[in-house]
C-alpha cells in the first residue's frame, strides 16, 4: 500500500513538471506583451523595452523556464506584474475563497445528489425515478454561468420586485456573510449534484442486482434494511470516488462561477491575469489548480484502493 | 465490507470538514488578507503613536461612505498605477504638488507656487510648510526630490515618467525650496505636476522598495490606508493628523463590484452609497428612484475610430468621408447611450483649450453610397474593424452598431477584439507590420490643452509606434501644430488650432464619434461628492445626512 | 462517465435493429432525438425560417422586450433575438461537430496504438494523456484560447484537444479487452499485419462506445463553447454565437433580462437534447442496463 502511494506520488511529479512546462512555454507564444500592460496607455517604446529587459523577457525561453523552475522549488513563483506582490501571496489570499466555495458546493451537491440517486435506484422505473433523472440531466446540461446570471436576476431583482422589497433577497456578489455564499454555491453545485445523482443511481442499481442482496432478501430481511445497510454501504465505495473527483471539476468550474459572482477566488484571479497578461500569476494559478486537481485525484485513488478489497496494487 | 464502508464515510466527512474548515477560517474577514492588512495596520499604529492622542470629539456616530467601484486598485504605489479607479483611491492618501480642479484651473496643494528661475529653463518650486507624511517623515524639498528622482529613474519603469522627462535635475535649495532644471523650455510643467502619478510618497517608504510600496500607502493626504482585501475592497480611515481641513467621512470604503448590474443592485438596496460607471441604459430607471441621484460628468475622453490612411480602402478620403456620412452618431448617442455621450464636433472634448467647433457629418446614406461608388469601392467589400472590449463605456456595443450601419451602404464589416494588452501594440504596430484597416480608441486629455490632444494623434512625426495610428500626414497640419506648440501667445495658438482642426475634420482620418459622459449614481443622503472630469472620485468634501 | 461508456461496448452489440428498438422504447431518448432533429433542421434552414434579418439593427428598438413582432425581443442594438438564435444554432452545431471530429481523429488512433502495442509506446502516450488530464478541462480550454487568441476556430480546436484524452482512454480500454479475443489471435495467426487487425477487427468493436461518447461530447462542446463565448474567448464579436450573445447582453441583465434569458435557454435545450440521446444510446447499446 505504502509503495503504491509512493509510486503514485512519484508519478505526479513528472505530470506536474510537464504541465508547468506546457503552461510556461505556451504562454510565451502569445502576441500580447506584459510590458505594455505595465507601461499603460501612454507608454513610449523605450519604456516598454526597458521593462522587457528588467523582467528578463529577453532571455532565451529555456533559460527563463530553468530560472522559473529553480525559484519555484524554493517557494518563489515570482511577483505579479500587476500588483508587484509575490504570486504566492496573491494565491494565498485567494485560494481559501475558492476552497470555501468548492467544498461548500461539494457538500451541498452530495447532500442532495446522493439521496436523489438512492431514491431513484430504489424506485427504478417509476415516475419518481424518471422525474429525478430528468432533473439531474437538466443539471448536467445547465450552462453554469447562465444559471448564475439567472439566479442573480431572480433573487436580486425579480423576486424582490414582486414581493415589493427594497433590497435583494440574496446578495448577488461580494463576500462576507453566509448569504453571499448561497447563490454562487447553488450555481457551482448544480452540475456536480446532477452528476452525483446519476452516478449514485447507477452504482446502487448495480449493487442491488448483486448476489448478496438477493441472499439478504431471500433471508426475509426488511427491504429498508436491505437497501440502507447492505446496498448503500457497498455502493458507497464508487460513490466516494465520484464525489472526490467532482472536487477537481468544481475547481475548474469555479473559474466561471467566480467570474459571474465576482467571487474573489483563484478562478477570477486567473481570468484577470489572462486579460492583463500577468504571466507569473497565470502560471502560478494554473499550477496551483493543477496541483490541487492531481492531489485530489490521487487521494481518491488511494482511498478507493484502500477501501475496495477487490482491488490490489502491488 | 461493513467496516470498510464505515471508514469511507468517516474519511469522506473528514475530507469535507477539513476543506470546509480551512475555507471557513480564511473567510473570517479579520484573517483573510493576512499580509496586506498586517502591514497596513502597522502604519496606522505608527501614525497613532507619532501624535499625542487628540481624537476629534465626534458628535455623532462615525460616518462611513461606501463606493462601489468597478475594478480593484492595481497596487498601492501611486507612481506605478495607470488606471483611473486606482487613482480615485490613492488620491485620498497621496497628494500632488498642484491640483487641477474640475474647471481645469491649477490650484496650489503641497506646493505653494512655481515660478521661472533666474537662469533659463529652470523653475523654482516653493513648498507648503508644516506637513508630515503619515509615518512622521516631514514633507520637504528632500521628499520632492526623492519622489521626482524615483519617477525619473528608468530602473523603476514609471509609466508616467514621460510627463516630466524634460527634467534634467532636481536641486534642493533649502528645506522648502526646490529648483527644477529642464533641458528645454516647457511651459506646462505645473500642469503635469498635478497628475496623480506624481503624488508624493514618504521618502522613508520609498527606501523600503517596491514590494513594500505595493501594499503600503504612506502619504500626506486626508485618509490613511486601513485595509486592502485584494479584489474585494480597500478601506481608508480618516487621517487624524491631516494638515488641511478634516474630511467629514471617517471611513471610506471602495468596494470592488465588477458586474455593472450587481453594482446597481447594491446601490438600490443601500448597501453602498455610490456606484460608478452606471450603464447608460439604466440611468433613467435609477434617476426615477427618489433615493438616488445621478451625477453626470462630461469627461475628457474622446472615443474615435481611426482609419489607416495608407491602406486600402481608407487611403481614399472619399471612403473615409463616406463612412462618416454612413454612421449616425447622433442616433447611437440618443438610442444606445440614452444621451449619456456628446457627439464629437472636434477631435477632442469641449472644455479643452484650443477647441474649435466643426459641423458633424450628419447621416446621409445617398451621399455615402455616391462617395463609395466614386472611389470605386464595390458593394460588399469586406473591412475589418478592431475594437477593445470593456475598456470604454459600451465600446463593443458601439462597434457592433457601426457594423450594422455600414452594412446599409454595402460595406461588410468584420469585428475583431483583443485583450487590451494585445490591442495597443497591435493597433500601433509600425508601418510594414501594421494590419489595421480601422480601429477604435479613446484619448483623454488630462492636461486640458489641445497640444496634448492633437500633436500626438495627428502630427506626422508621431506615426506608429507613436500614437498617430492613422498614419495621417498633412504638412499643413504639421506646420500649424508646430507653431501652436511654440508660440507663447494664446490667441495665436487658438487660431492655429482652429485651422488645424478644420483641415483634420475635412481629411477625416477618423470616424469621429463622441466624448464620454461619466454617470455616477449616488444615494441622495450623500452630499459634496465630486466626480472629476478626469474620472477621479473625490470624497474628501463629502458628508452623509 | 467514460469508464461506464466503455464497459458498455466492450462486447459486440446485438444488431442495429435491437438497439433502435430499445432506443425508441425510452421516452427520454425519443425526446432527445426530437430536440436534436429540430436543432439540425434549424441549423440547416435558419436563413429560410428566420422571421427577420438577423443582422439588421434598429437602434430605436434596442432592448425592447418580447412582443408579437419580435418573439424573443430585441437585443442591445435592436436586432431580432429570435432570428439571431436560429442563425446561432449553425455555429453551435459546427463547434460540436468539428471539435468532436478533432477529439475523435486524434484520440482514437492514440487509444488504438496505445492499447494494441502496449509497452513503452503505451506508457509514453498515457503519460502525455495524464499531463492533459492534470488540468480541469475547461481550464485547459480557456488557457489554450487565451494563448492562441480568441476566435471560433481556436475555441473549436481547444475544445477538441481537451476531449482527446477521453477518446484515447475509451478506445484504449476497448482495445485491450478486444485484443485478447480469439478472433484477433486467429487473424494474427493467419499473418494479417497490425494495421489490418487494428482497422478491421479492433476498430469496429470500439465503435459503439465511440458513438455514445461522441453524442455526449457534442453536448459538452456546445456547453464549453458557450462558456468560452461568455468569457469573451470564443467567437468574434460579429457572429450570433449564443455564448457571445450572453456576454454582450449581460450588462443589460437588470432592465432587459430577455437578452440573456433566451440564448441561455437555447443552449440548455440543445445540450439537454444531446445528453438525452447519448444516454438513450448508451442504455440501448448496453444489454446489462436493459430493463
PDB file of N, CA, C and O in Angstrom, chain B residues 296-323:
ATOM      1  N   UNK B 296     -23.845  63.562 -13.523  1.00  0.00           N
ATOM      2  CA  UNK B 296     -23.435  63.482 -14.919  1.00  0.00           C
ATOM      3  C   UNK B 296     -22.167  64.300 -15.103  1.00  0.00           C
ATOM      4  O   UNK B 296     -22.165  65.495 -14.852  1.00  0.00           O
ATOM      5  N   UNK B 297     -21.094  63.664 -15.506  1.00  0.00           N
ATOM      6  CA  UNK B 297     -19.834  64.368 -15.647  1.00  0.00           C
ATOM      7  C   UNK B 297     -19.300  64.212 -17.056  1.00  0.00           C
ATOM      8  O   UNK B 297     -18.815  63.140 -17.424  1.00  0.00           O
ATOM      9  N   UNK B 298     -19.402  65.267 -17.889  1.00  0.00           N
ATOM     10  CA  UNK B 298     -18.792  65.168 -19.216  1.00  0.00           C
ATOM     11  C   UNK B 298     -17.299  64.936 -19.049  1.00  0.00           C
ATOM     12  O   UNK B 298     -16.630  65.647 -18.304  1.00  0.00           O
ATOM     13  N   UNK B 299     -16.801  63.904 -19.698  1.00  0.00           N
ATOM     14  CA  UNK B 299     -15.415  63.521 -19.478  1.00  0.00           C
ATOM     15  C   UNK B 299     -14.479  64.182 -20.454  1.00  0.00           C
ATOM     16  O   UNK B 299     -14.882  64.907 -21.359  1.00  0.00           O
ATOM     17  N   UNK B 300     -13.200  63.942 -20.248  1.00  0.00           N
ATOM     18  CA  UNK B 300     -12.181  64.497 -21.127  1.00  0.00           C
ATOM     19  C   UNK B 300     -11.769  63.478 -22.167  1.00  0.00           C
ATOM     20  O   UNK B 300     -10.812  63.657 -22.886  1.00  0.00           O
ATOM     21  N   UNK B 301     -12.498  62.366 -22.217  1.00  0.00           N
ATOM     22  CA  UNK B 301     -12.087  61.280 -23.103  1.00  0.00           C
ATOM     23  C   UNK B 301     -12.956  61.256 -24.361  1.00  0.00           C
ATOM     24  O   UNK B 301     -14.173  61.208 -24.288  1.00  0.00           O
ATOM     25  N   UNK B 302     -12.287  61.323 -25.503  1.00  0.00           N
ATOM     26  CA  UNK B 302     -12.984  61.262 -26.783  1.00  0.00           C
ATOM     27  C   UNK B 302     -12.796  59.883 -27.386  1.00  0.00           C
ATOM     28  O   UNK B 302     -11.684  59.357 -27.410  1.00  0.00           O
ATOM     29  N   UNK B 303     -13.888  59.297 -27.841  1.00  0.00           N
ATOM     30  CA  UNK B 303     -13.818  57.978 -28.470  1.00  0.00           C
ATOM     31  C   UNK B 303     -13.869  58.171 -29.981  1.00  0.00           C
ATOM     32  O   UNK B 303     -14.684  58.954 -30.484  1.00  0.00           O
ATOM     33  N   UNK B 304     -12.978  57.483 -30.684  1.00  0.00           N
ATOM     34  CA  UNK B 304     -12.920  57.652 -32.129  1.00  0.00           C
ATOM     35  C   UNK B 304     -12.513  56.347 -32.781  1.00  0.00           C
ATOM     36  O   UNK B 304     -12.035  55.428 -32.123  1.00  0.00           O
ATOM     37  N   UNK B 305     -12.725  56.302 -34.086  1.00  0.00           N
ATOM     38  CA  UNK B 305     -12.204  55.176 -34.856  1.00  0.00           C
ATOM     39  C   UNK B 305     -11.278  55.754 -35.894  1.00  0.00           C
ATOM     40  O   UNK B 305     -11.689  56.622 -36.687  1.00  0.00           O
ATOM     41  N   UNK B 306     -10.024  55.339 -35.854  1.00  0.00           N
ATOM     42  CA  UNK B 306      -9.091  55.913 -36.839  1.00  0.00           C
ATOM     43  C   UNK B 306      -8.990  54.985 -38.038  1.00  0.00           C
ATOM     44  O   UNK B 306      -9.108  53.779 -37.926  1.00  0.00           O
ATOM     45  N   UNK B 307      -8.804  55.612 -39.196  1.00  0.00           N
ATOM     46  CA  UNK B 307      -8.592  54.836 -40.415  1.00  0.00           C
ATOM     47  C   UNK B 307      -7.095  54.785 -40.682  1.00  0.00           C
ATOM     48  O   UNK B 307      -6.397  55.779 -40.488  1.00  0.00           O
ATOM     49  N   UNK B 308      -6.626  53.665 -41.152  1.00  0.00           N
ATOM     50  CA  UNK B 308      -5.254  53.612 -41.628  1.00  0.00           C
ATOM     51  C   UNK B 308      -5.251  54.236 -43.023  1.00  0.00           C
ATOM     52  O   UNK B 308      -5.683  53.610 -43.986  1.00  0.00           O
ATOM     53  N   UNK B 309      -4.784  55.499 -43.114  1.00  0.00           N
ATOM     54  CA  UNK B 309      -4.906  56.240 -44.371  1.00  0.00           C
ATOM     55  C   UNK B 309      -3.887  55.787 -45.405  1.00  0.00           C
ATOM     56  O   UNK B 309      -3.836  56.311 -46.515  1.00  0.00           O
ATOM     57  N   UNK B 310      -3.052  54.819 -45.040  1.00  0.00           N
ATOM     58  CA  UNK B 310      -2.069  54.327 -46.004  1.00  0.00           C
ATOM     59  C   UNK B 310      -2.497  52.991 -46.613  1.00  0.00           C
ATOM     60  O   UNK B 310      -1.800  52.446 -47.454  1.00  0.00           O
ATOM     61  N   UNK B 311      -3.629  52.475 -46.167  1.00  0.00           N
ATOM     62  CA  UNK B 311      -4.036  51.153 -46.658  1.00  0.00           C
ATOM     63  C   UNK B 311      -5.413  51.218 -47.296  1.00  0.00           C
ATOM     64  O   UNK B 311      -6.261  52.031 -46.921  1.00  0.00           O
ATOM     65  N   UNK B 312      -5.643  50.332 -48.225  1.00  0.00           N
ATOM     66  CA  UNK B 312      -6.951  50.262 -48.888  1.00  0.00           C
ATOM     67  C   UNK B 312      -8.011  49.787 -47.905  1.00  0.00           C
ATOM     68  O   UNK B 312      -7.706  49.008 -47.021  1.00  0.00           O
ATOM     69  N   UNK B 313      -9.243  50.183 -48.031  1.00  0.00           N
ATOM     70  CA  UNK B 313      -9.776  51.180 -48.953  1.00  0.00           C
ATOM     71  C   UNK B 313      -9.734  52.588 -48.360  1.00  0.00           C
ATOM     72  O   UNK B 313     -10.148  53.526 -49.018  1.00  0.00           O
ATOM     73  N   UNK B 314      -9.204  52.726 -47.135  1.00  0.00           N
ATOM     74  CA  UNK B 314      -9.328  54.020 -46.463  1.00  0.00           C
ATOM     75  C   UNK B 314      -8.211  54.990 -46.827  1.00  0.00           C
ATOM     76  O   UNK B 314      -8.076  56.042 -46.218  1.00  0.00           O
ATOM     77  N   UNK B 315      -7.407  54.645 -47.829  1.00  0.00           N
ATOM     78  CA  UNK B 315      -6.415  55.604 -48.292  1.00  0.00           C
ATOM     79  C   UNK B 315      -7.072  56.681 -49.163  1.00  0.00           C
ATOM     80  O   UNK B 315      -6.458  57.680 -49.507  1.00  0.00           O
ATOM     81  N   UNK B 316      -8.328  56.471 -49.488  1.00  0.00           N
ATOM     82  CA  UNK B 316      -9.079  57.438 -50.289  1.00  0.00           C
ATOM     83  C   UNK B 316      -9.962  58.273 -49.370  1.00  0.00           C
ATOM     84  O   UNK B 316     -10.795  57.724 -48.646  1.00  0.00           O
ATOM     85  N   UNK B 317      -9.773  59.587 -49.417  1.00  0.00           N
ATOM     86  CA  UNK B 317     -10.509  60.448 -48.490  1.00  0.00           C
ATOM     87  C   UNK B 317     -12.021  60.300 -48.670  1.00  0.00           C
ATOM     88  O   UNK B 317     -12.798  60.414 -47.717  1.00  0.00           O
ATOM     89  N   UNK B 318     -12.438  59.970 -49.912  1.00  0.00           N
ATOM     90  CA  UNK B 318     -13.887  59.847 -50.154  1.00  0.00           C
ATOM     91  C   UNK B 318     -14.480  58.683 -49.366  1.00  0.00           C
ATOM     92  O   UNK B 318     -15.587  58.746 -48.851  1.00  0.00           O
ATOM     93  N   UNK B 319     -13.698  57.612 -49.250  1.00  0.00           N
ATOM     94  CA  UNK B 319     -14.185  56.452 -48.499  1.00  0.00           C
ATOM     95  C   UNK B 319     -14.322  56.806 -47.014  1.00  0.00           C
ATOM     96  O   UNK B 319     -15.302  56.464 -46.354  1.00  0.00           O
ATOM     97  N   UNK B 320     -13.318  57.556 -46.522  1.00  0.00           N
ATOM     98  CA  UNK B 320     -13.359  57.928 -45.116  1.00  0.00           C
ATOM     99  C   UNK B 320     -14.547  58.853 -44.835  1.00  0.00           C
ATOM    100  O   UNK B 320     -15.250  58.713 -43.831  1.00  0.00           O
ATOM    101  N   UNK B 321     -14.756  59.784 -45.768  1.00  0.00           N
ATOM    102  CA  UNK B 321     -15.904  60.678 -45.585  1.00  0.00           C
ATOM    103  C   UNK B 321     -17.211  59.893 -45.698  1.00  0.00           C
ATOM    104  O   UNK B 321     -18.145  60.127 -44.929  1.00  0.00           O
ATOM    105  N   UNK B 322     -17.239  58.942 -46.632  1.00  0.00           N
ATOM    106  CA  UNK B 322     -18.451  58.139 -46.794  1.00  0.00           C
ATOM    107  C   UNK B 322     -18.810  57.424 -45.494  1.00  0.00           C
ATOM    108  O   UNK B 322     -19.971  57.386 -45.080  1.00  0.00           O
ATOM    109  N   UNK B 323     -17.796  56.870 -44.833  1.00  0.00           N
ATOM    110  CA  UNK B 323     -18.061  56.175 -43.567  1.00  0.00           C
ATOM    111  C   UNK B 323     -18.603  57.162 -42.542  1.00  0.00           C
ATOM    112  O   UNK B 323     -19.541  56.864 -41.794  1.00  0.00           O
TER     113      UNK B 323
END
